[in-house]
Each structure stands twice: as C-alpha cells, then as structure tokens.
Tab-separated table of C-alpha atoms and ligand atoms in Angstrom:
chain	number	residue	atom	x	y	z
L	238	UNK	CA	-134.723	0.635	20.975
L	239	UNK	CA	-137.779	2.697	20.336
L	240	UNK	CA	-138.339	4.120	17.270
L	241	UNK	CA	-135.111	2.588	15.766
L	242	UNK	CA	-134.525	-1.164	15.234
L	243	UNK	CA	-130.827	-2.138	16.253
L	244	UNK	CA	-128.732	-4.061	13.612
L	245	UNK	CA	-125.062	-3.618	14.142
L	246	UNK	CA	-122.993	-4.795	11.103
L	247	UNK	CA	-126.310	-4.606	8.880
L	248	UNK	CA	-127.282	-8.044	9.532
L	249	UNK	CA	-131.041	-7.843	8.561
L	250	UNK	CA	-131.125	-4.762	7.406
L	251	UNK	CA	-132.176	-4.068	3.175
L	252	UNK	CA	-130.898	-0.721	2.657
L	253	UNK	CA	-131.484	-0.492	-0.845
L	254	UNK	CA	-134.224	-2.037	-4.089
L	255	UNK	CA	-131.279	-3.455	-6.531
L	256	UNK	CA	-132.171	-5.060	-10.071
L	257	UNK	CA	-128.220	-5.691	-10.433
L	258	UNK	CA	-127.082	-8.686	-8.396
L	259	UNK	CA	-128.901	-11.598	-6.772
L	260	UNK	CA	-127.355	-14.013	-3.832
L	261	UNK	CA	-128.809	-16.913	-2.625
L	262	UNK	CA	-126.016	-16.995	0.477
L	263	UNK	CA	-127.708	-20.923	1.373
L	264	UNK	CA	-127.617	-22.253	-2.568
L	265	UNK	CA	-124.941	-20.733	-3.386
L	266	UNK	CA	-125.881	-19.185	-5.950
L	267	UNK	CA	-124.752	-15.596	-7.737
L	268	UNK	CA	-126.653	-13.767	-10.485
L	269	UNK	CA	-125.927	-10.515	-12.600
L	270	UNK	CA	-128.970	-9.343	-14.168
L	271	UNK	CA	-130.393	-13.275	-13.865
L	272	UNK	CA	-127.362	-14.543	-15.544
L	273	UNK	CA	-125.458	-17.156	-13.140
L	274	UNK	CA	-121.605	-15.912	-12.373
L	275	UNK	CA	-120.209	-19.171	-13.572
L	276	UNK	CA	-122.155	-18.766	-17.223
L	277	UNK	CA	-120.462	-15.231	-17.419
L	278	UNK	CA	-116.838	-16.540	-16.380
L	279	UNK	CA	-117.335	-19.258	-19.089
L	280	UNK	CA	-119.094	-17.515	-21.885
L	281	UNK	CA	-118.698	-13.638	-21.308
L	282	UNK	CA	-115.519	-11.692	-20.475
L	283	UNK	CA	-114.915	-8.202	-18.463
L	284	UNK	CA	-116.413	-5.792	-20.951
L	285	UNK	CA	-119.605	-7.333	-21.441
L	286	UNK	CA	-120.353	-8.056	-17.881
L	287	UNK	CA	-119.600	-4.279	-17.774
L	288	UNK	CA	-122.241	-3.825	-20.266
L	289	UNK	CA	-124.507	-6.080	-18.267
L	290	UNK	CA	-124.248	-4.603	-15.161
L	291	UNK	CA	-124.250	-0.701	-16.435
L	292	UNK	CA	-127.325	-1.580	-18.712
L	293	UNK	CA	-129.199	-4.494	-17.688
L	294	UNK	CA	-128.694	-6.844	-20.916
L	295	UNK	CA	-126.043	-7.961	-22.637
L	296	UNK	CA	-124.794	-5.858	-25.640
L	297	UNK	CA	-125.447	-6.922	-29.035
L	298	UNK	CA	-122.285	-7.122	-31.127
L	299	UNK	CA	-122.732	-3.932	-32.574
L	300	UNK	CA	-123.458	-2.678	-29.005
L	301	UNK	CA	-120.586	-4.525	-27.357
L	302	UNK	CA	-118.214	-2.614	-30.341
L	303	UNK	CA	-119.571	0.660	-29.576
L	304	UNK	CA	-118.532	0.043	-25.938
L	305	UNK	CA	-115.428	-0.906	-26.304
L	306	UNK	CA	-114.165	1.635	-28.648
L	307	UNK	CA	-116.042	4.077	-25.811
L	308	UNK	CA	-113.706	2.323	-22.967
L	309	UNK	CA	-110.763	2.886	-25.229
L	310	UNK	CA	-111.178	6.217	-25.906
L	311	UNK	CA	-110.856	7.187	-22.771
L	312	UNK	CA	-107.841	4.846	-21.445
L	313	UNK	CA	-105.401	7.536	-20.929
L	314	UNK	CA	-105.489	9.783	-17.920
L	315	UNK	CA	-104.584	13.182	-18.308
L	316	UNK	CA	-100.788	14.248	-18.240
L	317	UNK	CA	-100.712	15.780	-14.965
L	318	UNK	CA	-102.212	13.259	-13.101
L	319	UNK	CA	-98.871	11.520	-12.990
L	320	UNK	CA	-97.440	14.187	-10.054
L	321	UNK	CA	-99.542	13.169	-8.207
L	322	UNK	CA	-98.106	10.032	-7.842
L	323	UNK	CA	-94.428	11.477	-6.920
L	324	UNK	CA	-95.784	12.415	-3.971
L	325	UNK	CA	-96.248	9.199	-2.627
L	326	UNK	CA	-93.377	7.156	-1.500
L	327	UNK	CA	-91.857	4.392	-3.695
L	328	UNK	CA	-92.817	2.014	-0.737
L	329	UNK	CA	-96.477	3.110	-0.599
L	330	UNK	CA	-98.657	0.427	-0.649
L	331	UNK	CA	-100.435	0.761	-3.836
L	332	UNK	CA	-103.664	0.868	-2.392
L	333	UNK	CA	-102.839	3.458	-0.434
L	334	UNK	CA	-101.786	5.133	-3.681
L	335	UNK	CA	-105.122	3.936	-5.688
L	336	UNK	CA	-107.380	6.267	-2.879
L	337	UNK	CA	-105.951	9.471	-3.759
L	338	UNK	CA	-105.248	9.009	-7.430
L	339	UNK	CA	-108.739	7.824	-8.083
L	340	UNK	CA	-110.423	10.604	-5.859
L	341	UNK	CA	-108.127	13.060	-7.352
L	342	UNK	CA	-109.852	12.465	-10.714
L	343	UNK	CA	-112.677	14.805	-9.823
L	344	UNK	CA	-110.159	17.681	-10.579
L	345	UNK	CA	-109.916	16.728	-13.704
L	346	UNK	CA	-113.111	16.531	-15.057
L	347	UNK	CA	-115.153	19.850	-13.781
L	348	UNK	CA	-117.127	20.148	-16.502
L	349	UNK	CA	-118.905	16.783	-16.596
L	350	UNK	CA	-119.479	16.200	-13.012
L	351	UNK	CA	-123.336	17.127	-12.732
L	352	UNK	CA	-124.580	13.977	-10.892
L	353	UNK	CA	-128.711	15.166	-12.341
L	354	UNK	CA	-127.207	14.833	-15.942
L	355	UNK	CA	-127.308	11.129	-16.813
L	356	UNK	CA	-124.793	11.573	-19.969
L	357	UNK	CA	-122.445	13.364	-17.016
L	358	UNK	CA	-122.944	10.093	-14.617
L	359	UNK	CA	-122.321	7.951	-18.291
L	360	UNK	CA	-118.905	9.939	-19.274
L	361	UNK	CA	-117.797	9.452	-15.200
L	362	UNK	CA	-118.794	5.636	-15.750
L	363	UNK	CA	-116.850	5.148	-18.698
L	364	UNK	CA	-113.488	7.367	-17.494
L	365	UNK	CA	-113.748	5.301	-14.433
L	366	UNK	CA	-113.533	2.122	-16.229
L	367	UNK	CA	-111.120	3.171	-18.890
L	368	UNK	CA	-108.592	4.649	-16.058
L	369	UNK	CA	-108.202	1.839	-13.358
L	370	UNK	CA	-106.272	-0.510	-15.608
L	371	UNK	CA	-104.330	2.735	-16.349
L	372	UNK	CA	-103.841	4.120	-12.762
L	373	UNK	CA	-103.316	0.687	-11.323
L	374	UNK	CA	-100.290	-0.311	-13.756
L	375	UNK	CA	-98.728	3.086	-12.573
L	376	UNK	CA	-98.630	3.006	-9.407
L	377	UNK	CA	-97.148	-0.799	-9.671
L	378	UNK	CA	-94.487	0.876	-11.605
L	379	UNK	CA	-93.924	3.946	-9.566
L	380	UNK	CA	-92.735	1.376	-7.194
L	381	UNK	CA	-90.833	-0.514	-9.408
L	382	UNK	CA	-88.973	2.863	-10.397
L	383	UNK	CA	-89.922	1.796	-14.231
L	384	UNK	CA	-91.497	4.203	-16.731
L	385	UNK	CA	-95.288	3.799	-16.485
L	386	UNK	CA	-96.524	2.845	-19.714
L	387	UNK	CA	-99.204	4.263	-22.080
L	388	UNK	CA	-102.420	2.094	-22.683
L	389	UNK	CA	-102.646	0.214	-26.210
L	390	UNK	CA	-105.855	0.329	-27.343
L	391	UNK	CA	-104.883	-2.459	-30.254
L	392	UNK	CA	-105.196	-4.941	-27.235
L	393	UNK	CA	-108.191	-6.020	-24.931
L	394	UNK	CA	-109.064	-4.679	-21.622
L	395	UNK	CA	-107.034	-7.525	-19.864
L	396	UNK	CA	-103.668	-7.617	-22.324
L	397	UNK	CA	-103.429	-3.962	-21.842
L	398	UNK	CA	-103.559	-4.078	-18.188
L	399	UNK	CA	-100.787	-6.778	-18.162
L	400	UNK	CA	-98.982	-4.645	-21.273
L	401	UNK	CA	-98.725	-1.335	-18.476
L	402	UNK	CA	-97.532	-3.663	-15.480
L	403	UNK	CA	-94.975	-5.902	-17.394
L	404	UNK	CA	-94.035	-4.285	-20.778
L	405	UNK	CA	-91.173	-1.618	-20.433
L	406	UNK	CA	-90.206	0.897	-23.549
L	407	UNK	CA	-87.290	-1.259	-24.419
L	408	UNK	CA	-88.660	-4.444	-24.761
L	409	UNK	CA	-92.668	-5.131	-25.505
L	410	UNK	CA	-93.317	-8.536	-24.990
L	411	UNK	CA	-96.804	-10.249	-26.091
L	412	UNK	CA	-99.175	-10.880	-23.576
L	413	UNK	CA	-99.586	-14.591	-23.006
L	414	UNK	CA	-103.166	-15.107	-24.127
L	415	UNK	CA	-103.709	-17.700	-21.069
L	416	UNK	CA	-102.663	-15.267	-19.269
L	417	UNK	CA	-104.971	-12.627	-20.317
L	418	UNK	CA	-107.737	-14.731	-20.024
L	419	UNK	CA	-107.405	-15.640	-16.812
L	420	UNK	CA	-107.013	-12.264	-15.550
L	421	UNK	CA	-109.890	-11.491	-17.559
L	422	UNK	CA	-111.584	-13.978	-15.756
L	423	UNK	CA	-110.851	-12.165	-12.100
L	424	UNK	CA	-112.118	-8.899	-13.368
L	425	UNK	CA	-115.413	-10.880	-14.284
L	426	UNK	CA	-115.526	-12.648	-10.367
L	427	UNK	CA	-115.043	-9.778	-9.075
L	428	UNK	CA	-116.924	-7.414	-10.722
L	429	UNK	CA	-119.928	-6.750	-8.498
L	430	UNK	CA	-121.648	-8.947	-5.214
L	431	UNK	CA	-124.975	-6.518	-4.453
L	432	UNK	CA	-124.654	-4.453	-1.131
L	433	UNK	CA	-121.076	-5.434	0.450
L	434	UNK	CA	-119.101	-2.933	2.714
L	435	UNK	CA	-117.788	-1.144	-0.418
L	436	UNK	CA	-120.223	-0.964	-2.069
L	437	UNK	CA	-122.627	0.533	0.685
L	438	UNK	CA	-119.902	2.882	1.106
L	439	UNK	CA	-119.908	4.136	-2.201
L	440	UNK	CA	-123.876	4.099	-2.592
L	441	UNK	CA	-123.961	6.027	1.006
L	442	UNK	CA	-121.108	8.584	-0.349
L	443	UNK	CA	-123.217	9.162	-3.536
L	444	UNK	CA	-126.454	9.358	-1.786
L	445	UNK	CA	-124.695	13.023	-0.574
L	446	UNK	CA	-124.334	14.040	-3.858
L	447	UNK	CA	-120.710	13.761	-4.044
L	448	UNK	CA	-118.810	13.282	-7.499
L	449	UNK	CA	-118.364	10.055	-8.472
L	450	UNK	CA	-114.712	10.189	-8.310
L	451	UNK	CA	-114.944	11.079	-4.984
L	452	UNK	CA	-117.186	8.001	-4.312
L	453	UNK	CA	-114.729	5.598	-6.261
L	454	UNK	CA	-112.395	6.466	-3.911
L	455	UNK	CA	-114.537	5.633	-0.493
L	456	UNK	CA	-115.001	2.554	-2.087
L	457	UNK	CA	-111.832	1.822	-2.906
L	458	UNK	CA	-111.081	2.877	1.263
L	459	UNK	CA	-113.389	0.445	2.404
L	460	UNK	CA	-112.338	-2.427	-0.044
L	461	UNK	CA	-108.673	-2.334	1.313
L	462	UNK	CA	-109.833	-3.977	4.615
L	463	UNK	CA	-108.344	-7.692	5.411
L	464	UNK	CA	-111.936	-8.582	6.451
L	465	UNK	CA	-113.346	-7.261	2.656
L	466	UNK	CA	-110.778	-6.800	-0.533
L	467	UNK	CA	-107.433	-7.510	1.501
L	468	UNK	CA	-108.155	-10.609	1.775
L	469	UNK	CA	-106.621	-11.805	-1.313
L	470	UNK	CA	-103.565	-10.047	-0.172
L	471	UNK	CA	-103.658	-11.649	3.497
L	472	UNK	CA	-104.384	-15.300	1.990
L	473	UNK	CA	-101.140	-15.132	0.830
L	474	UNK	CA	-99.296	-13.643	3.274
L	475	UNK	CA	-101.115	-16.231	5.228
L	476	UNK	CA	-100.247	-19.639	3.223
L	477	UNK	CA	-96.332	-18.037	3.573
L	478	UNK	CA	-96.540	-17.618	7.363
L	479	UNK	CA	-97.967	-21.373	7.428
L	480	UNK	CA	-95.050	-22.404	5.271
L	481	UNK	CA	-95.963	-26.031	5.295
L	482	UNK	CA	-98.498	-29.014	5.564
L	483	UNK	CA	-97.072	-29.658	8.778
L	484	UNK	CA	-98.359	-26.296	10.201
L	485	UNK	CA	-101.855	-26.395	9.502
L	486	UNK	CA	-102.874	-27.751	12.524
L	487	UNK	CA	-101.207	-25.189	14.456
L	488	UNK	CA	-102.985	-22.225	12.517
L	489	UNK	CA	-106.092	-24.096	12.213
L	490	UNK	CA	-106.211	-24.118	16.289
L	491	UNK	CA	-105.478	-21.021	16.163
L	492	UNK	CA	-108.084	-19.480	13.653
L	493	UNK	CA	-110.631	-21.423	16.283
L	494	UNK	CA	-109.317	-19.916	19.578
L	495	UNK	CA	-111.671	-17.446	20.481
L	496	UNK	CA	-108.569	-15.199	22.810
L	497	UNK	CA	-106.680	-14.860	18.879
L	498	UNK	CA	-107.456	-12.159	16.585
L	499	UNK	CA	-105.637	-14.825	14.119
L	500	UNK	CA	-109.043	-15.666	11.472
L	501	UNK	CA	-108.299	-18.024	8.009
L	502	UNK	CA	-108.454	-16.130	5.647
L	503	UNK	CA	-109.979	-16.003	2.386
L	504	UNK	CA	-113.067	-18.287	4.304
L	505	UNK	CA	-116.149	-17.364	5.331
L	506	UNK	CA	-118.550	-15.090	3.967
L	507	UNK	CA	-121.806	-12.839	5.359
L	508	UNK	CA	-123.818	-13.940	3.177
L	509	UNK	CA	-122.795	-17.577	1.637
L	510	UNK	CA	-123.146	-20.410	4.106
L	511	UNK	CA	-122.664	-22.122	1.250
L	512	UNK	CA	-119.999	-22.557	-1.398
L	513	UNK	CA	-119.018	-19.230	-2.405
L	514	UNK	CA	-119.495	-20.008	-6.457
L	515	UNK	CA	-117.046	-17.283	-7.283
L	516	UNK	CA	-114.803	-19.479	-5.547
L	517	UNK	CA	-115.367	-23.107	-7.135
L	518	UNK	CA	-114.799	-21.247	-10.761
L	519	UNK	CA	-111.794	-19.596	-9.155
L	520	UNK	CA	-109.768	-22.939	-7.732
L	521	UNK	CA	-110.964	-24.415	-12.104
L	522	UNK	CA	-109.288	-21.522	-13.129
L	523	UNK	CA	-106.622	-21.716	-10.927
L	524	UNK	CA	-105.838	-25.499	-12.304
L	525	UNK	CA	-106.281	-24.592	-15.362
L	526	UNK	CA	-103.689	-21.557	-15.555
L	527	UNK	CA	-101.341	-23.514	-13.574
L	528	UNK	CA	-101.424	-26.748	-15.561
L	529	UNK	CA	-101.622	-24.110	-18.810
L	530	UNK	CA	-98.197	-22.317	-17.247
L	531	UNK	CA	-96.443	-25.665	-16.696
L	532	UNK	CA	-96.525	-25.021	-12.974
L	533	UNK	CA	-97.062	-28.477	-11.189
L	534	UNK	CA	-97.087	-28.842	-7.343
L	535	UNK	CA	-97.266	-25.439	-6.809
L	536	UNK	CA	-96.024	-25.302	-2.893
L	537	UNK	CA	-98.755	-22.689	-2.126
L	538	UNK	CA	-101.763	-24.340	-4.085
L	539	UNK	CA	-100.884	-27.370	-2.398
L	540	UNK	CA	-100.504	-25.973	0.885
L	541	UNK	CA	-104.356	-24.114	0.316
L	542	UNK	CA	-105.869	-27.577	-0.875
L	543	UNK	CA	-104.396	-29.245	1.933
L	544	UNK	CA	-105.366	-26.559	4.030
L	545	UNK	CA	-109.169	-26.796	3.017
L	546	UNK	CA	-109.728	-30.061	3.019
L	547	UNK	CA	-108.805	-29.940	6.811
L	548	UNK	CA	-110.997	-27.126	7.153
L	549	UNK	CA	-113.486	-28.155	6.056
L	550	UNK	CA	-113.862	-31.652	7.902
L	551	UNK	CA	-113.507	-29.482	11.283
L	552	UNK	CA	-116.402	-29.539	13.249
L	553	UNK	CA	-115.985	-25.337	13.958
L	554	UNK	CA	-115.631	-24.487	10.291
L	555	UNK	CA	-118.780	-26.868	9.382
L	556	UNK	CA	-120.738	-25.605	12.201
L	557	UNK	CA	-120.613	-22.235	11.250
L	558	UNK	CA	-120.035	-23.052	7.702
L	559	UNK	CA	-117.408	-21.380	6.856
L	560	UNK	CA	-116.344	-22.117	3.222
L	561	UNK	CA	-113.432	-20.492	0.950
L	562	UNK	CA	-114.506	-17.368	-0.403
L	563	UNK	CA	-113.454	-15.751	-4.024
L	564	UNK	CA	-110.320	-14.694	-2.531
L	565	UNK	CA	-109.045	-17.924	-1.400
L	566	UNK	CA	-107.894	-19.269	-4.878
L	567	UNK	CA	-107.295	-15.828	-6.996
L	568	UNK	CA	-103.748	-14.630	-5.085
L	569	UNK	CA	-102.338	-17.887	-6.331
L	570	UNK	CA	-103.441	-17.398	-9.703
L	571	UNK	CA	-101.954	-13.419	-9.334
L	572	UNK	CA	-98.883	-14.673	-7.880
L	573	UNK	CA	-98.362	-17.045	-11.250
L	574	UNK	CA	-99.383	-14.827	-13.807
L	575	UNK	CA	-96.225	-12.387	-11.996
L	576	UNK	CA	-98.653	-10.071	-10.061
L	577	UNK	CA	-97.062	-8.700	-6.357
L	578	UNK	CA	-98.951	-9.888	-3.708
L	579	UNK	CA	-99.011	-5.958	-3.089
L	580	UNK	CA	-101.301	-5.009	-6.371
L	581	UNK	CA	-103.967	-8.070	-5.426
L	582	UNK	CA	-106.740	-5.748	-3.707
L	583	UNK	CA	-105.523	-3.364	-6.252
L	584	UNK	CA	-106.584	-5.689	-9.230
L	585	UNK	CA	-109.658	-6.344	-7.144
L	586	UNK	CA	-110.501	-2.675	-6.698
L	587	UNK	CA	-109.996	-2.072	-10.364
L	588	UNK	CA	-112.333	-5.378	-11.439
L	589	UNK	CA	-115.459	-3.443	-9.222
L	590	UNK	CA	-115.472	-0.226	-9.988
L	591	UNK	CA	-117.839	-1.450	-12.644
L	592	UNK	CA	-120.331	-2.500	-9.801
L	593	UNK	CA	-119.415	0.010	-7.302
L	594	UNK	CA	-120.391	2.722	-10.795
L	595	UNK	CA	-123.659	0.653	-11.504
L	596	UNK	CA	-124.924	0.666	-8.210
L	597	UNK	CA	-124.714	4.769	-7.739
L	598	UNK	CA	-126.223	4.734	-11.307
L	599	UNK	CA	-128.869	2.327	-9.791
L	600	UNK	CA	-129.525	4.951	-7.149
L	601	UNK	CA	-129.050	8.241	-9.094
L	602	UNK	CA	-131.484	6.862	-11.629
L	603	UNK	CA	-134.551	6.577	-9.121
L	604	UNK	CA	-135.901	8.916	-6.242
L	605	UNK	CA	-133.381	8.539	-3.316
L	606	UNK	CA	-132.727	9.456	-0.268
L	607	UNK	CA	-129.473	10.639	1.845
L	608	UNK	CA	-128.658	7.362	3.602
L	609	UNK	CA	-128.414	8.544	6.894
L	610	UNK	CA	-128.010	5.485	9.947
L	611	UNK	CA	-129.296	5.985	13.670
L	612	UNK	CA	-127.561	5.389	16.247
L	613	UNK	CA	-128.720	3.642	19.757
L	614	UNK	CA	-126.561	5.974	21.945
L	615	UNK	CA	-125.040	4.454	25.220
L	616	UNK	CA	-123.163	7.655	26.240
L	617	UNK	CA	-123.466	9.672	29.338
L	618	UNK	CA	-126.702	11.427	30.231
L	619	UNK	CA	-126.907	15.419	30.216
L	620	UNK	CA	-124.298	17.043	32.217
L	621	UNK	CA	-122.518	20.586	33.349
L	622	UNK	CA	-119.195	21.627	32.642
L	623	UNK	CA	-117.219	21.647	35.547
L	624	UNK	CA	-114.766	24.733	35.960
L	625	UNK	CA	-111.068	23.171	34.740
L	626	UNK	CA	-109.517	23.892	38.365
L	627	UNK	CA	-112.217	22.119	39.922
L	628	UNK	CA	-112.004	18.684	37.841
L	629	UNK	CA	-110.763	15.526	39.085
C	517	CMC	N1	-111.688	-18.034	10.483
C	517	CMC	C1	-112.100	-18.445	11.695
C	517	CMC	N2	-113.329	-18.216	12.198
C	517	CMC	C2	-114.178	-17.514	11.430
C	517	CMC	C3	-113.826	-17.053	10.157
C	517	CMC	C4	-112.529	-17.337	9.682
C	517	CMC	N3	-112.151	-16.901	8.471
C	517	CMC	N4	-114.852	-16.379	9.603
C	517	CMC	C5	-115.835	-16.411	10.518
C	517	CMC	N5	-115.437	-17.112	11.621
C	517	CMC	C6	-116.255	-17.415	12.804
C	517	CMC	C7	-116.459	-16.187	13.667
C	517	CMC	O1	-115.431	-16.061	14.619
C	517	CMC	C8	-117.805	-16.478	14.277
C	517	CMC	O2	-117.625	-17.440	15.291
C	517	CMC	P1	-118.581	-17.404	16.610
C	517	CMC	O3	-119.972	-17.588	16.088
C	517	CMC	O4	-118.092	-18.537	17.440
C	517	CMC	O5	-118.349	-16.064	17.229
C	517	CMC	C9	-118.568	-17.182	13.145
C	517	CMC	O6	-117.539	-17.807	12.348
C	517	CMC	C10	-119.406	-16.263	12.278
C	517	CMC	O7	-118.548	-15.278	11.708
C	517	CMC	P2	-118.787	-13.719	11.764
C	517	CMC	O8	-117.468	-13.037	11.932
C	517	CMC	O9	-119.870	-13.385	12.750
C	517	CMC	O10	-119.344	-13.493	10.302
C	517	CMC	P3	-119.420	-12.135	9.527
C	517	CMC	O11	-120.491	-12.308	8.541
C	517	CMC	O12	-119.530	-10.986	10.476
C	517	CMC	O13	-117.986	-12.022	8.809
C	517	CMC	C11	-116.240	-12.275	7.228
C	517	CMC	C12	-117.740	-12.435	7.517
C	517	CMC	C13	-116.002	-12.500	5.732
C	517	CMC	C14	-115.808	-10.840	7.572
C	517	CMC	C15	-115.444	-13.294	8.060
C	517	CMC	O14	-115.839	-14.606	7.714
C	517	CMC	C16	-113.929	-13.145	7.898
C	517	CMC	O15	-113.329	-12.282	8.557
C	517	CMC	N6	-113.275	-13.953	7.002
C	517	CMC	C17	-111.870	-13.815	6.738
C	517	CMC	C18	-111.617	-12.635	5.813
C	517	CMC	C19	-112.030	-12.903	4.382
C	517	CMC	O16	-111.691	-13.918	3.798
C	517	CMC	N7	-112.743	-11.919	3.779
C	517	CMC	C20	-113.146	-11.967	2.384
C	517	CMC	C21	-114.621	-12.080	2.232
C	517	CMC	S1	-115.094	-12.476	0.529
C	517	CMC	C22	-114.560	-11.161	-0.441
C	517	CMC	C23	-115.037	-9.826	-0.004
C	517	CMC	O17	-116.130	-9.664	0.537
C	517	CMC	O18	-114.313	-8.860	-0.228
C-alpha cells in the first residue's frame, strides 16, 4: 500500500498514548489507572472511579466530598432543554433521543466552551456527568407520558437516577438500596475500556476541536450499534426470540452458519480472547441482585446460563474464543431492577461518558494532532465526463 499501511477495522493499529485504561485481551485482565476493574466494583463505586479516571488517583475523602457536591451542583439541566424533547416522538427510541439532547447541550453553555481553557474542559466534564442521569430519566419518561422528575441531590448518583425513572410527584418511593448498588455497580463496568469504537469516535471528533457536547453526542452515535453498546439491548431481545432451552441448538447453529447475519450476542470481544472480567463480576452481581430481589429461576438467567455453557463447549466458539462479554449478564440485571430493555444502551451511554470525557481530556491535555485516516482507494482511475446525451 505504499506509503500507508492497511488496517481495516483498526486491528493493529495504536492510535493514541493513554495512561487511563489497560487490557490484557489474553489474561483477561482490565485496569483503570493500575487498579483491577473487579477491586473497583467491590471496593469503589461510580463517583470515585469518576475521580479516578478524570484525575489519575483516587480522591481523598475530602477530595471525593468536594466532587460530589461539584456533580450535584450541576444535576439539573436548564429549563428549556425540556422542548427539545417534545419534538421527538413518544415512541422514539431513547437513544435516538439521548444524541440530540446531549449534543444540544452546547447551546447552552456558550460561555464555557473554550476547549484551550482547562477549567472550560473541567466545567463541560462535570455538566456532562451531572446531566446524563438527568437527561436519561427524561427521555424514559417522555415515553412513559409521566412528568420527568427533578434530581435530588440528598441521594447518591445511582438512587437519584432510579428516583427520576421510577418516582412520580404523587408518590416518592425509597430507592431499594440493593438496588442502587447494583446499578451503581453497572455505571462502574461500564465506565471506560481504552480505545473502543466510541470512544475513538469521540477522541477523533475532539481532535477537530469541536465542543465537547458535540463530541458526547458522536459517542453516544457510535455506542448505539448492536455490534458495540446495543448489545445489552439485543441480548435480550435475543434470549426472548430463543424463548427456551430447547432452542439453543437451533440459534447456536445458526450464530455458526457463515450465510446468517444471525451472531450471539453479548459474546465475543476485539480485544479479550479471554474472559471478559467485566463480565465474571457482572453474572456475581447478577446472582446476587436476583437472590437479594427474591427472584429464583429467573426464565431468562436460566436460559443465558444454559445458553453459555453450550457455547462454550462448542468447538467454533472455543476456537475463536469467543466468551460472554459485559453485556451478556447486565440486561438481566436491568430487566429486574424494572429498567426497559429500551433504556439499556441508554444506561450504558450514561455510565461512559466519564471515559469518553477523560479520554478527550487525555488528548486536549497534551500536543495532538487532527486524527485524520488514509484511505487505500480502489475506485476508478482518471476519467472525462461524457456529454449526458451521449451516456450509456
Ligand atoms: N457469534 C458468532 N460468531 C462470532 C461472534 C458471535 N457473537 N463474535 C465473533 N464471531 C466469529 C466471527 O464470525 C469470526 O468468525 P470467522 O473467523 O470464522 O470469520 C470470528 O468469530 C472473529 O470475530 P470477528 O467478528 O472478526 O471479531 P471482531 O473483533 O471484529 O468483532 C465483536 C468483535 C464484539 C464486534 C463481535 O464478537 C460481535 O459482533 N459480538 C456480538 C455483539 C456484542 O456482543 N458486542 C458487545 C461487545 S462488548 C461491549 C462493547 O464493546 O460495547
């Protein structure tokens, strides 16, 4: 290819120096900042792994308060904001709803949106953070027809979320602390994985010098994608299509015929040809929410375990090693805490817009470039116009 190397789909191709994540796809093995994902599920929560990523270390305690009374100062979103989501249908899909309320941001906030001004990029960080929880709660309950709900900022970052999706104005239930801390726990497994489609996207949007808000929102395009973020929301829609043990088989051969589109989802991964780890905290969690809920033989839980186990004794899944991702376990946890299979790439979107923000901080912080791809161009050589009555 010349001057150019060739690598379609980025396959061996290190577009960027990161200090934020490490993967060891073959161990199986994740690491924010050098601390290993399941130590942070276990022993951190969302706001500190925020912290971490944004900053490097974990807060002290007086740090970590500073931060969260910054995050809840700015939970609200402006007023007007909320037109924009009668515009949408009530049937939009939510995600569809998420890329223009999130990009629309930028109008808000004119006068802080000098990228070369690093308190600018820290305000945009910290708005972006505050507002998902916010702006992913309405557009649940713009399709719900319910009053959206203001944040509370007496609860955490997790019970406020569920307070704006479940809570109405006539009745405020508590938030179930299980329940809290299990979504709290898929905000922290999701919250960054180094250089993914996304995540390029938003890195490759910001190397431009567009707004941040703007960039959110690319990411938040890309993320939607069965292949990337929809698959939490396709795992499900999946495990009902499959609808029992007894039609595994079937969708197994078909997931391994190479003339069907049909792929399992919520397995395999580009880089882990390992154990995804995100994923063996993700099934504990799932067990332990269920079990903590009451729920025993789950139809769908059993119908994934059942369905992995077969998987993975198949020669074509071991071959290729193809192992359940993050996304394999978390809709079933979503569906039992109450969560529409609709909102799961939502809630997914909303958990990494703390990595997607660290990363363009990562880049904005050093000398960069625009990232700017080559192409190996297979198109027709040089040719004339030929007059219209003369063409073929
Ligand atoms: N079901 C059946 N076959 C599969 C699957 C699957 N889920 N995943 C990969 N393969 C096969 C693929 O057909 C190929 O076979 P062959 O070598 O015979 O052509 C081989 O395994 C290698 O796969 P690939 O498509 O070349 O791998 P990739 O790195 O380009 O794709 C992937 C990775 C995640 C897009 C893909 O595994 C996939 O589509 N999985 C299902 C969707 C999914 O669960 N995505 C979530 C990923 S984790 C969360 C996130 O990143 O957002």
């Amino acid at each position: 290819t010349g001057r150019f190397t060739f690598d379609p789909g980025f396959m061996s191709t290190a577009s960027c120096e990161s200090k934020i994540t490490y993967i060891d796809g073959d161990q199986g093995i994740l690491l924010h900042r050098g601390y290993p994902i399941e130590q942070l599920a276990e022993k951190s929560d969302y706001l500190e792994t925020c912290f971490l990523l944004l900053n490097g270390e974990l807060p002290t305690a007086e740090q970590k308060a500073q931060f969260v009374s910054t995050i809840k100062n700015h939970t609200m979103v402006h007023e007007q904001l909320k037109s924009f989501f009668n515009g949408f249908r009530r049937d939009a899909h939510p995600m569809a709803i998420m890329c223009g309320v999130v990009g629309a941001l930028s109008a808000f906030y004119h006068d802080s949106l000098d990228i070369n001004n690093p308190q600018h990029r820290e305000v945009s960080a910290m708005r972006l953070i505050a507002k998902m929880p916010t702006i992913a709660a309405m557009a649940y309950k713009y399709s719900m027809g319910q009053p959206m709900m203001y944040p509370r900022n007496d609860l955490n970052y997790a019970e406020n979320f569920l307070h704006m999706m479940f809570n109405t104005p006539c009745e405020i239930k508590p938030i179930s602390p299980v329940l809290a801390k299990a979504m709290d726990r898929i905000f922290v497994l999701h919250a960054d994985h180094e250089q993914n489609a996304s995540t390029s996207t938003v890195r490759l949007a910001g190397s431009s010098g567009a707004n941040p808000f703007a960039c959110i929102a690319a990411g938040i395009a890309a993320l939607w994608g069965p292949a990337h973020g929809g698959a939490n929301e396709a795992v499900l829609t999946m495990l009902d299509e499959i609808g029992s043990v007894e039609n595994i088989d079937k969708f197994i051969a078909k997931a391994k015929d190479k003339n069907d589109p049909f792929k399992l989802m919520g397995f395999g991964h580009r880089v882990y040809k390992n154990r995804d780890p995100r994923a063996t905290v993700m099934k504990k969690t799932c067990d332990e929410v269920l079990g903590e809920l009451g729920i025993t033989n789950d139809p769908q839980l059993q119908l994934a375990m059942r369905l992995e186990e077969i998987a993975l004794t198949d020669p074509y899944f071991k071959e290729r090693n193809l192992y359940p991702n993050v996304d394999f376990y978390s809709g079933i946890i979503l569906k039992a805490i109450g969560i529409p299979t609709s909102m799961f790439t939502v809630i997914f979107a909303l958990a990494r817009t703390v990595g997607w923000i660290s990363h363009w901080k990562e880049m904005l912080s050093s000398p960069y470039k625009i990232g700017r791809p080559r192409q190996l161009y297979t198109g027709y050589a040089q040719r004339d116009i030929v007059p219209l009555d003369q063409r073929k």
